[in-house]
Short mmCIF file of C-alpha atoms and ligand atoms in Angstrom, two decimals:
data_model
loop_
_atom_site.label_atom_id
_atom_site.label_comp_id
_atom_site.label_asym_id
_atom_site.label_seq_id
_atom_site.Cartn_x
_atom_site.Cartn_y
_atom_site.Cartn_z
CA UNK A 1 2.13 104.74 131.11
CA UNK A 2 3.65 104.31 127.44
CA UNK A 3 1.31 100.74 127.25
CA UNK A 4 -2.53 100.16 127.09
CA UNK A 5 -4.30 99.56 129.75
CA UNK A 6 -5.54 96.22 130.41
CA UNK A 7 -8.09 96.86 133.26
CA UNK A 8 -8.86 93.47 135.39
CA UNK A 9 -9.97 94.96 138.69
CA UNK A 10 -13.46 95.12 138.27
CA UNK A 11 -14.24 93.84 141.62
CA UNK A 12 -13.03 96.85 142.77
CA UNK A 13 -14.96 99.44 140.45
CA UNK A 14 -15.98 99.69 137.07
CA UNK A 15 -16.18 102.53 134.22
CA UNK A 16 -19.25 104.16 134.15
CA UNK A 17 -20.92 102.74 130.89
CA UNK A 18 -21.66 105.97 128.76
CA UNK A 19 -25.76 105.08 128.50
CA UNK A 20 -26.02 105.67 131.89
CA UNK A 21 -24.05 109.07 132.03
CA UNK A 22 -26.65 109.71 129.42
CA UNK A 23 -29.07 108.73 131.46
CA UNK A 24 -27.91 110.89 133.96
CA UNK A 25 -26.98 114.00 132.70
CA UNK A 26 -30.51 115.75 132.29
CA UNK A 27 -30.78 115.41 136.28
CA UNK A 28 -28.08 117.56 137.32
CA UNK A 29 -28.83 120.53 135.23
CA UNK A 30 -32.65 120.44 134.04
CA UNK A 31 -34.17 118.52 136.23
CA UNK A 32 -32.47 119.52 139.27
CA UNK A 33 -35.31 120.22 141.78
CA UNK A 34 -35.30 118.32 145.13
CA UNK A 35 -37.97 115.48 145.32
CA UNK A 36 -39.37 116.51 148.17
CA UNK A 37 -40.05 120.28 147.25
CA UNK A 38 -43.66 120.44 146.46
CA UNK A 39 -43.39 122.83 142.79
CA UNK A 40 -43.30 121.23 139.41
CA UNK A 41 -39.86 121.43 139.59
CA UNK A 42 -39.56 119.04 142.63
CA UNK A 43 -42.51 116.77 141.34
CA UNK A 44 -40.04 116.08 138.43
CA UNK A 45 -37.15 114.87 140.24
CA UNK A 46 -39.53 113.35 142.66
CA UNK A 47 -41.30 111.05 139.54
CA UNK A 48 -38.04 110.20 137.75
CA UNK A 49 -36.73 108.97 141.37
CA UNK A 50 -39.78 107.07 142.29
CA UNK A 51 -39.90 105.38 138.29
CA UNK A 52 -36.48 104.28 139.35
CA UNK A 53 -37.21 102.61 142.08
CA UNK A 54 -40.25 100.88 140.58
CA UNK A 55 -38.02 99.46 138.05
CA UNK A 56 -35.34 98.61 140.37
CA UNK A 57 -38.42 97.24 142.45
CA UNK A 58 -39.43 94.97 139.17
CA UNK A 59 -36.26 93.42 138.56
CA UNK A 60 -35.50 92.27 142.01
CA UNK A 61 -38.98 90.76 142.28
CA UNK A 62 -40.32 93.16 145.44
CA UNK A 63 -42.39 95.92 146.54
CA UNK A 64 -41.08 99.27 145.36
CA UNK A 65 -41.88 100.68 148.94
CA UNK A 66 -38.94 97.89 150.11
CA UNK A 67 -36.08 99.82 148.62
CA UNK A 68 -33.97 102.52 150.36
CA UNK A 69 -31.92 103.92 148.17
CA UNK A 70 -28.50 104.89 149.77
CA UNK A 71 -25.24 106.59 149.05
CA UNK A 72 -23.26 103.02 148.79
CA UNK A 73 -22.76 99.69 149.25
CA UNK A 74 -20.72 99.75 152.47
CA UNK A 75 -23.94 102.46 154.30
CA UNK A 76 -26.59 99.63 152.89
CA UNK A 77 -24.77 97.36 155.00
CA UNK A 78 -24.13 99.29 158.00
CA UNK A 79 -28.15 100.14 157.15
CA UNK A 80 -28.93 96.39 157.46
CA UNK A 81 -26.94 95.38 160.52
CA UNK A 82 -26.69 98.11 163.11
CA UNK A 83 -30.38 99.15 161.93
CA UNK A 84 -31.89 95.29 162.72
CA UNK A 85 -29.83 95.31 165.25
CA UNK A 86 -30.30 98.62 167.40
CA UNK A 87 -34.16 97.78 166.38
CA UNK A 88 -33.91 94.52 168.41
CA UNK A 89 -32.48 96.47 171.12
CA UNK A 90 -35.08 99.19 171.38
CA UNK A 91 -38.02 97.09 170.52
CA UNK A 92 -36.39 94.61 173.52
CA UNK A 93 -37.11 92.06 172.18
CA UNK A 94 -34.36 90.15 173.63
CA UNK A 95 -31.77 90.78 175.94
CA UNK A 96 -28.48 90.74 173.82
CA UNK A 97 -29.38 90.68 170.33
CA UNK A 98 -27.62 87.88 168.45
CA UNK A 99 -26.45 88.01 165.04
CA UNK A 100 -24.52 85.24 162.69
CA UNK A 101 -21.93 85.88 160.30
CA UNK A 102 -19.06 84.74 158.39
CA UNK A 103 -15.52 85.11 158.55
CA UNK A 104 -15.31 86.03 154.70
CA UNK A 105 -17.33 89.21 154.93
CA UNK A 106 -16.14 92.44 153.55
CA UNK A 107 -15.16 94.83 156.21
CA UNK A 108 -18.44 96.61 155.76
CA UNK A 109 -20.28 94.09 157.46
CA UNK A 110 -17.70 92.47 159.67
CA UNK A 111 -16.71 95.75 161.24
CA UNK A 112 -19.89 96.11 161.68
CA UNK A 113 -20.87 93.61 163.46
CA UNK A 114 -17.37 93.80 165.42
CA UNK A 115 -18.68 97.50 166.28
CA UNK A 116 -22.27 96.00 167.79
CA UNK A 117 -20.55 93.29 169.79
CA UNK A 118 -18.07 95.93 171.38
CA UNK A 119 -19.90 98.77 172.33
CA UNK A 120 -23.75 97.79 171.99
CA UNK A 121 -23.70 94.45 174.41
CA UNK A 122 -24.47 92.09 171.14
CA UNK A 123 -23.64 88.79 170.47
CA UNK A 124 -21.72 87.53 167.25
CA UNK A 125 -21.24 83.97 166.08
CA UNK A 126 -19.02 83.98 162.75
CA UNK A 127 -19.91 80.60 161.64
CA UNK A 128 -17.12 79.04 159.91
CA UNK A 129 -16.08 78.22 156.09
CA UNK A 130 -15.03 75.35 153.81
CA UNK A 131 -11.51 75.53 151.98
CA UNK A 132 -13.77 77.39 148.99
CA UNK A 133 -15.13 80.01 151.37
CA UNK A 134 -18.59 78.19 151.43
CA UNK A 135 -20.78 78.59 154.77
CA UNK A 136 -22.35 74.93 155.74
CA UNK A 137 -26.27 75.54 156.18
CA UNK A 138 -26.15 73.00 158.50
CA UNK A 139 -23.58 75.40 160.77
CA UNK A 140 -25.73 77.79 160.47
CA UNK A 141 -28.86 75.45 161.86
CA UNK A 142 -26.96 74.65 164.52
CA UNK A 143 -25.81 78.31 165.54
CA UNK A 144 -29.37 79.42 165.63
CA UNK A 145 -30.31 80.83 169.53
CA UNK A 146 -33.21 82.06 170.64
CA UNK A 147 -31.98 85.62 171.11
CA UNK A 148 -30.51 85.37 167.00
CA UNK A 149 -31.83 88.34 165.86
CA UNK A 150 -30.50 88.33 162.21
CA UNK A 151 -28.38 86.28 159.88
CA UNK A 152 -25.49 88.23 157.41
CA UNK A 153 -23.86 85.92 154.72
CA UNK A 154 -22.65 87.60 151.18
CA UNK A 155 -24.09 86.17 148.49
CA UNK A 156 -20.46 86.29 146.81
CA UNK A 157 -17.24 87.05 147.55
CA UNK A 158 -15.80 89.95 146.57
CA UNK A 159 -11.79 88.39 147.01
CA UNK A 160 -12.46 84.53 145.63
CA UNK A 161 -15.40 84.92 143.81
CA UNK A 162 -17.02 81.80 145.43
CA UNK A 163 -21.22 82.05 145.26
CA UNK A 164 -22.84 81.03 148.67
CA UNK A 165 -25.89 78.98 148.27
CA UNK A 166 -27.64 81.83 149.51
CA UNK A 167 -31.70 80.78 148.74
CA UNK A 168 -30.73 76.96 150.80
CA UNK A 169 -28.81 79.60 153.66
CA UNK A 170 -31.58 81.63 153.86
CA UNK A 171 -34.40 78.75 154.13
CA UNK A 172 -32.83 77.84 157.14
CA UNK A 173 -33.19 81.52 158.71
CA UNK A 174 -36.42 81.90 157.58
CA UNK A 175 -37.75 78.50 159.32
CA UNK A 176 -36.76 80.07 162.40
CA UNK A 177 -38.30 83.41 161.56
CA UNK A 178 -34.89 85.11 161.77
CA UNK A 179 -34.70 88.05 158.79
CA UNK A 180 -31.38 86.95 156.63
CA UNK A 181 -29.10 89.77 155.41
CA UNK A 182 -27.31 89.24 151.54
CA UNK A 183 -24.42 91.48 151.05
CA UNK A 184 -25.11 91.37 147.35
CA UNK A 185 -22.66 93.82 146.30
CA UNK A 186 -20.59 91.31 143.87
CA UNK A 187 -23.46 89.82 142.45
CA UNK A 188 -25.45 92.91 141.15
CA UNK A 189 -23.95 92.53 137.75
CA UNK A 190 -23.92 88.38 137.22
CA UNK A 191 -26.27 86.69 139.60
CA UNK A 192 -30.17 86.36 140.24
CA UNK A 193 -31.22 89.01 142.61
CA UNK A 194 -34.91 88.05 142.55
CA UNK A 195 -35.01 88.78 145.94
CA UNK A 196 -38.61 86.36 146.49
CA UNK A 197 -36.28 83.28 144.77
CA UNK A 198 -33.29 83.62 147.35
CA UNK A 199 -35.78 83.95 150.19
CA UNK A 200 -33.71 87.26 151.54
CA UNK A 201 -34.99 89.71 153.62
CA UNK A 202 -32.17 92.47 153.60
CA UNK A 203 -30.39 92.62 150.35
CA UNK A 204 -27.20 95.06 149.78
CA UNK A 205 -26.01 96.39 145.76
CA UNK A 206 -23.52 99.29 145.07
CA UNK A 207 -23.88 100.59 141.74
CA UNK A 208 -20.30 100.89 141.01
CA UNK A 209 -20.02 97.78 140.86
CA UNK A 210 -21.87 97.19 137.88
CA UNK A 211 -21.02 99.88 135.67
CA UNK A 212 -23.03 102.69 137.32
CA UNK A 213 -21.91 105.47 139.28
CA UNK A 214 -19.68 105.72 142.73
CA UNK A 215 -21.55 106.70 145.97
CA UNK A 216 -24.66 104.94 145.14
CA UNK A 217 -26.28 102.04 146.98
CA UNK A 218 -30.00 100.32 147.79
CA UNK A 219 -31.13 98.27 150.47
CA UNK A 220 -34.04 95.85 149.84
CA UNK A 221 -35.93 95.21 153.08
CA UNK A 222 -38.46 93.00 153.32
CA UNK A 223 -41.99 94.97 154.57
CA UNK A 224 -42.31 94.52 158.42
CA UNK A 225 -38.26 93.87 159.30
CA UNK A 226 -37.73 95.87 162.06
CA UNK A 227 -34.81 98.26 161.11
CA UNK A 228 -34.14 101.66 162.72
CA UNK A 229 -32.39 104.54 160.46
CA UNK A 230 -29.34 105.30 161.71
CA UNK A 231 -29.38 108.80 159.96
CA UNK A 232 -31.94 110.67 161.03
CA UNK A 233 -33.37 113.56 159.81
CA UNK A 234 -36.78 114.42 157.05
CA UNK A 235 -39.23 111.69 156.40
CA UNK A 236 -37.00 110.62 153.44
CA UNK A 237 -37.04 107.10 152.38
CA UNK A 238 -40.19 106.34 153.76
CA UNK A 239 -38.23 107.11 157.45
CA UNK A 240 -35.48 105.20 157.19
CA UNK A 241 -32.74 106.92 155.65
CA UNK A 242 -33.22 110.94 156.04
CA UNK A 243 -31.39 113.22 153.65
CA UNK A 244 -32.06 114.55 150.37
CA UNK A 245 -32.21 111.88 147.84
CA UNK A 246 -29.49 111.69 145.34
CA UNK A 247 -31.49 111.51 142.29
CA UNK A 248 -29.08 111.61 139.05
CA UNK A 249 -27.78 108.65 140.54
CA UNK A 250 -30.15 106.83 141.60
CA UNK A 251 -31.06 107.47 137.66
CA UNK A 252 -27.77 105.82 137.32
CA UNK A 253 -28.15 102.78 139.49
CA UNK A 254 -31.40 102.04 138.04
CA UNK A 255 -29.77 101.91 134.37
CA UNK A 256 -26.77 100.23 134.77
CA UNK A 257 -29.14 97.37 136.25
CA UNK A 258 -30.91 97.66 133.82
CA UNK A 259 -28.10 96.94 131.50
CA UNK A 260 -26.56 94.57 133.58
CA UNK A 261 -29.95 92.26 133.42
CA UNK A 262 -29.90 92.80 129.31
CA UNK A 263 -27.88 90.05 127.79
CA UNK A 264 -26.60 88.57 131.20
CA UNK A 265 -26.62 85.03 130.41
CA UNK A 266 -24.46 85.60 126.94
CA UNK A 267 -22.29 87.90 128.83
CA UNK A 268 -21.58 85.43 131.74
CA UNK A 269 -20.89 82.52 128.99
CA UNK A 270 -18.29 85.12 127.35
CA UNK A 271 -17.00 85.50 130.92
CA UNK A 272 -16.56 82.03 132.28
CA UNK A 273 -14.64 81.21 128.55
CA UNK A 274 -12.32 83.95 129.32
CA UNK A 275 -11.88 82.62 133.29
CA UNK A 276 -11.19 79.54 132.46
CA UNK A 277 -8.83 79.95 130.07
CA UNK A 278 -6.99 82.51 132.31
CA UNK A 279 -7.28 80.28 135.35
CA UNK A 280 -6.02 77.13 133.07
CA UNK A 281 -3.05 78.95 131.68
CA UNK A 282 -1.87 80.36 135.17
CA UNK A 283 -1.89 76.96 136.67
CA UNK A 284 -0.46 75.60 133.94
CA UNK A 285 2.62 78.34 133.15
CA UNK A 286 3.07 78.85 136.98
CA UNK A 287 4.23 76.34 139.67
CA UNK A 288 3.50 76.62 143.12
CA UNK A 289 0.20 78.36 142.41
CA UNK A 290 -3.77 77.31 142.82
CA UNK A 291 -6.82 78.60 142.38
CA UNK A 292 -8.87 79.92 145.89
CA UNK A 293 -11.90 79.90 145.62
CA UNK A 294 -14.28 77.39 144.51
CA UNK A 295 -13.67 76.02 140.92
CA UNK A 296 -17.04 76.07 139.76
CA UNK A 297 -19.44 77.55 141.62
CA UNK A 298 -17.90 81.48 141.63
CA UNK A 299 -18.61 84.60 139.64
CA UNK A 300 -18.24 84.42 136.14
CA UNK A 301 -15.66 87.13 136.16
CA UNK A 302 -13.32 85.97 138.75
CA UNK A 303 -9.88 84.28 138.82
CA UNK A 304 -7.78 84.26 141.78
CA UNK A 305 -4.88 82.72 142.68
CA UNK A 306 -2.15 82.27 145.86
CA UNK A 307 1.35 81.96 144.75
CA UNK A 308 4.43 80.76 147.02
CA UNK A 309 7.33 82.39 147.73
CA UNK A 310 6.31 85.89 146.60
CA UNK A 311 4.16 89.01 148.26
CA UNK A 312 0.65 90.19 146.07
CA UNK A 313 2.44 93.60 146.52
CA UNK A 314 5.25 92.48 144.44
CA UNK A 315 3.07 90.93 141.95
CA UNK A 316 0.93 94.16 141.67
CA UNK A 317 4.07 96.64 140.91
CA UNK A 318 5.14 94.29 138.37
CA UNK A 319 1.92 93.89 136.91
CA UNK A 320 1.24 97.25 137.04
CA UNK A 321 4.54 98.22 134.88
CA UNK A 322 3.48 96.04 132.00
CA UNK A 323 -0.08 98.23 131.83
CA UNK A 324 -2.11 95.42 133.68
CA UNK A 325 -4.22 96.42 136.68
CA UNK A 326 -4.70 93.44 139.27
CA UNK A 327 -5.68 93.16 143.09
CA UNK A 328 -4.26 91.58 145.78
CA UNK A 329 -6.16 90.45 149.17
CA UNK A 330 -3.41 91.19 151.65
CA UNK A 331 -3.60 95.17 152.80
CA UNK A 332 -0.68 97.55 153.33
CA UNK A 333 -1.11 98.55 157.13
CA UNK A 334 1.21 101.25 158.57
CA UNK A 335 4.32 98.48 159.68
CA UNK A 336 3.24 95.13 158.23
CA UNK A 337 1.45 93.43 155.27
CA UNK A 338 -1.86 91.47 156.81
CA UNK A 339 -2.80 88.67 155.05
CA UNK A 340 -6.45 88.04 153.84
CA UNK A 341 -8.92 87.48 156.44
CA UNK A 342 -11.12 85.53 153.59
CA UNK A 343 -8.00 83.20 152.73
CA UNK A 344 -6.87 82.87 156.12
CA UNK A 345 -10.59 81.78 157.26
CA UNK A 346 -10.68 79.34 154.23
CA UNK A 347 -7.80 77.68 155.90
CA UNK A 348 -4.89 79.35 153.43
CA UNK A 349 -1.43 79.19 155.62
CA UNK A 350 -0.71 82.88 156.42
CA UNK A 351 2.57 82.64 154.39
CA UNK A 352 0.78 81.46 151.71
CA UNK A 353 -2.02 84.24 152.01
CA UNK A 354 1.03 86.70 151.14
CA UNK A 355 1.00 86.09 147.62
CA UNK A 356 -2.27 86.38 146.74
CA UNK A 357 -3.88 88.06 143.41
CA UNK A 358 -7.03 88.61 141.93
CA UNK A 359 -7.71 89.65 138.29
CA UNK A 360 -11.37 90.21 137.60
CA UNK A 361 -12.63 90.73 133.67
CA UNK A 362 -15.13 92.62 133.00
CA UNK A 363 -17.24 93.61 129.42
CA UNK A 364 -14.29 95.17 127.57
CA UNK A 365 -11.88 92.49 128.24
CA UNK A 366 -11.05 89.89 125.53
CA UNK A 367 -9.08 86.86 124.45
CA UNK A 368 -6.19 89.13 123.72
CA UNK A 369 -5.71 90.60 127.25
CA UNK A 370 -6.03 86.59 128.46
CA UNK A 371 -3.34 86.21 126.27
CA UNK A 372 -1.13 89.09 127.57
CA UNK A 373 -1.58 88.04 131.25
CA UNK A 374 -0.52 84.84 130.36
CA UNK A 375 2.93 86.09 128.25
CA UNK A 376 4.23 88.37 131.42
CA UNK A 377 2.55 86.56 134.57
CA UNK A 378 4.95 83.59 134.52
CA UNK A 379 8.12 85.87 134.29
CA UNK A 380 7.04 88.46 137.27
CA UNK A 381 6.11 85.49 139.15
CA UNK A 382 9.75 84.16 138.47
CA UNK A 383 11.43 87.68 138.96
CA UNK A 384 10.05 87.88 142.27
CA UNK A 385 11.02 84.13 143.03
CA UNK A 386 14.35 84.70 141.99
CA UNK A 387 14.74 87.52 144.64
CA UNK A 388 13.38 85.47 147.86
CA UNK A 389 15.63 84.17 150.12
CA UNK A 390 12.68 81.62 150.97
CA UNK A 391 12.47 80.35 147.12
CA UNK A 392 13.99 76.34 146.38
CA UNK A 393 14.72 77.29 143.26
N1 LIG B 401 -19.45 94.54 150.04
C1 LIG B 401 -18.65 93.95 149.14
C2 LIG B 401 -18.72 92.47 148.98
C3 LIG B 401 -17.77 94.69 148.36
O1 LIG B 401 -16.98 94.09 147.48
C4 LIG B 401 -17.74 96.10 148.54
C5 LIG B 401 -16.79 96.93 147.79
O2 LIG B 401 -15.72 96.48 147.41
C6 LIG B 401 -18.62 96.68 149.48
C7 LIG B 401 -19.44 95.87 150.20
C8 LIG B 401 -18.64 98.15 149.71
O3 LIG B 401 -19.32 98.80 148.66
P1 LIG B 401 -19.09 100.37 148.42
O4 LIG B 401 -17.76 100.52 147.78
O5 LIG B 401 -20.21 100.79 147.53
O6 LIG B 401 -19.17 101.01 149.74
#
């Protein structure tokens, strides 16, 4: 690639920030000792871990003993779900345990749940969403049964970037008494995630996400939600996630949440000036494109758009020539290209869904690589146009 990068697929993953390999390095060679061994070298790693997860503890407002640090956010999902889930089922608590969704979940969570209802006699409700991907709290009132055993709705969508009004969603669980999962995994870099102001019980974060490490993850579970580990193993993670802890980084995670919270307000202002004006030009330079997503109320980070007549794919290759890396929501299966489930559910026509891309900044973006998107997005867009049949001209 003769031309510079110009990285805006953060959603996906993020460069590790250098403090935190710092931060990380001294626990794969000198202190190296497993946290559970009971020599000075083990009662190293084992005070650096739990120091990590008193500070994660202290900025998400909770009891250190609530977090369970995991290996990603996709297994603190799975943690959350099937763990509440297969508890309810053990404890018998109810007959078929019920759980409530929504249709704009990441996979992790809606396989999931898809898994539970198949083969482990659940129920599922997938409550549905607004045409900005927003769950009604009144729908979710309404869905409540007496054999609901837990309530899943992100906090913020990892395709459109719209925020759910998560502490309001959440009331309404906890009236009932229901425990209310937050698949926070977009939001661990922008948003609040004091979990005792949202009200949560079950809270998911992935620490690539937010400029840490890949293959690193915490639940927050509220004290006295029933969950049962679905690895099992040593009494690791106070029981309820066995296997030696992963301690550089969990180091990791820890700092790059650390810096994440530092500056966060300035560094969502610098965001939403550079959305905006990205959003503003596209719609402007491009016709036959909007915004999904809601237009305010959506991560400071996040633009995305649906354009007619052409494929994401398309858009991506193209995109990718000039040096710029972009996301699409549609997914290459073996045969066929399937459209978003998110747009589809926000009530984005299937053909529509097709040309669908997401460009997410992140800190080393600037006005300059706004600038570039906005010099070769108009032609691809027209390139592609130019070569569908489907196209008015
Ligand atoms: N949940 C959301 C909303 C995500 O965006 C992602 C990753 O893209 C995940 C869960 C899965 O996280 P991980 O990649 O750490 O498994």
């Amino acid at each position: 690639m003769d031309r510079p990068t110009i990285y805006l697929d953060h959603a996906a993953t993020t460069a590790v920030d250098p403090r935190v390999v710092d931060a990380m390095l001294p626990y794969f060679t000198a202190y190296y000792g497993n946290p559970s061994s009971v020599h000075h070298k083990g009662r190293e790693s084992q005070k650096a871990m739990e120091e990590a997860r008193r500070a994660v503890a202290e900025m998400l407002n909770c009891d250190p003993r609530e977090i369970v640090f995991t290996s990603c956010g996709t297994e603190s999902d799975n943690l959350a779900i099937r763990g509440v889930a297969l508890a309810a089922r053990h404890r018998k608590v109810v007959e078929r345990p019920h759980i409530i969704t929504s249709p704009i979940e990441h996979h992790a969570v809606s396989h999931t749940c898809e898994q539970l209802a198949k083969l482990f006699d659940c129920e599922v409700t997938v409550l549905p969403v607004d045409e900005y991907g927003l769950v009604n709290p009144t729908d979710l009132e309404q869905a409540i049964r007496p054999n609901t055993v837990l309530v899943s709705i992100m906090y913020a969508n990892n395709e459109v970037g719209t925020i759910q009004t998560i502490a309001e969603l959440a009331g309404v669980a906890r009236a009932r008494r229901i425990p209310f999962h937050t698949d926070a995994v977009q939001a661990g870099g922008s948003l609040d995630l004091n979990v005792y102001r949202l009200g949560v019980d079950l809270l998911s974060l992935s620490a690539h996400k937010f400029y840490g490490p890949k293959g690193v993850g915490l639940l927050y579970r509220r004290q006295g939600v029933p969950l049962l580990p679905l690895q099992t193993g040593g009494s690791h993670e106070g029981n309820r996630r066995a296997g030696t802890e992963n301690v550089p980084y969990i180091v990791g995670l820890t700092k790059a949440l650390e810096l994440a919270q530092t500056g966060q307000a300035e560094e969502n202002v610098r965001l939403v000036g550079l959305r905006d004006r990205l959003i503003a030009g596209v719609l402007e330079r491009i016709p036959h494109a909007r915004l999904t997503g809601h237009p305010t109320q959506r991560l400071s980070n996040s633009a995305s758009f649906v354009f007619e007549y052409v494929e994401g794919e398309g858009i991506l290759l193209l995109l990718d020539h000039e040096g710029i890396c972009g996301s699409s929501g549609s997914a290459c299966t073996s045969a066929e290209i399937e459209p978003s489930h998110v747009l589809t559910a926000m009530g984005v026509p299937v053909e529509v869904a097709h040309g669908s891309l997401r460009l997410t900044l992140g800190r080393e973006n600037t006005d300059a690589d706004v600038d570039r998107v906005l010099e070769v997005l108009p032609p691809i867009i027209q390139r592609l146009r130019d070569m569908s049949p489907l196209y008015p001209g």
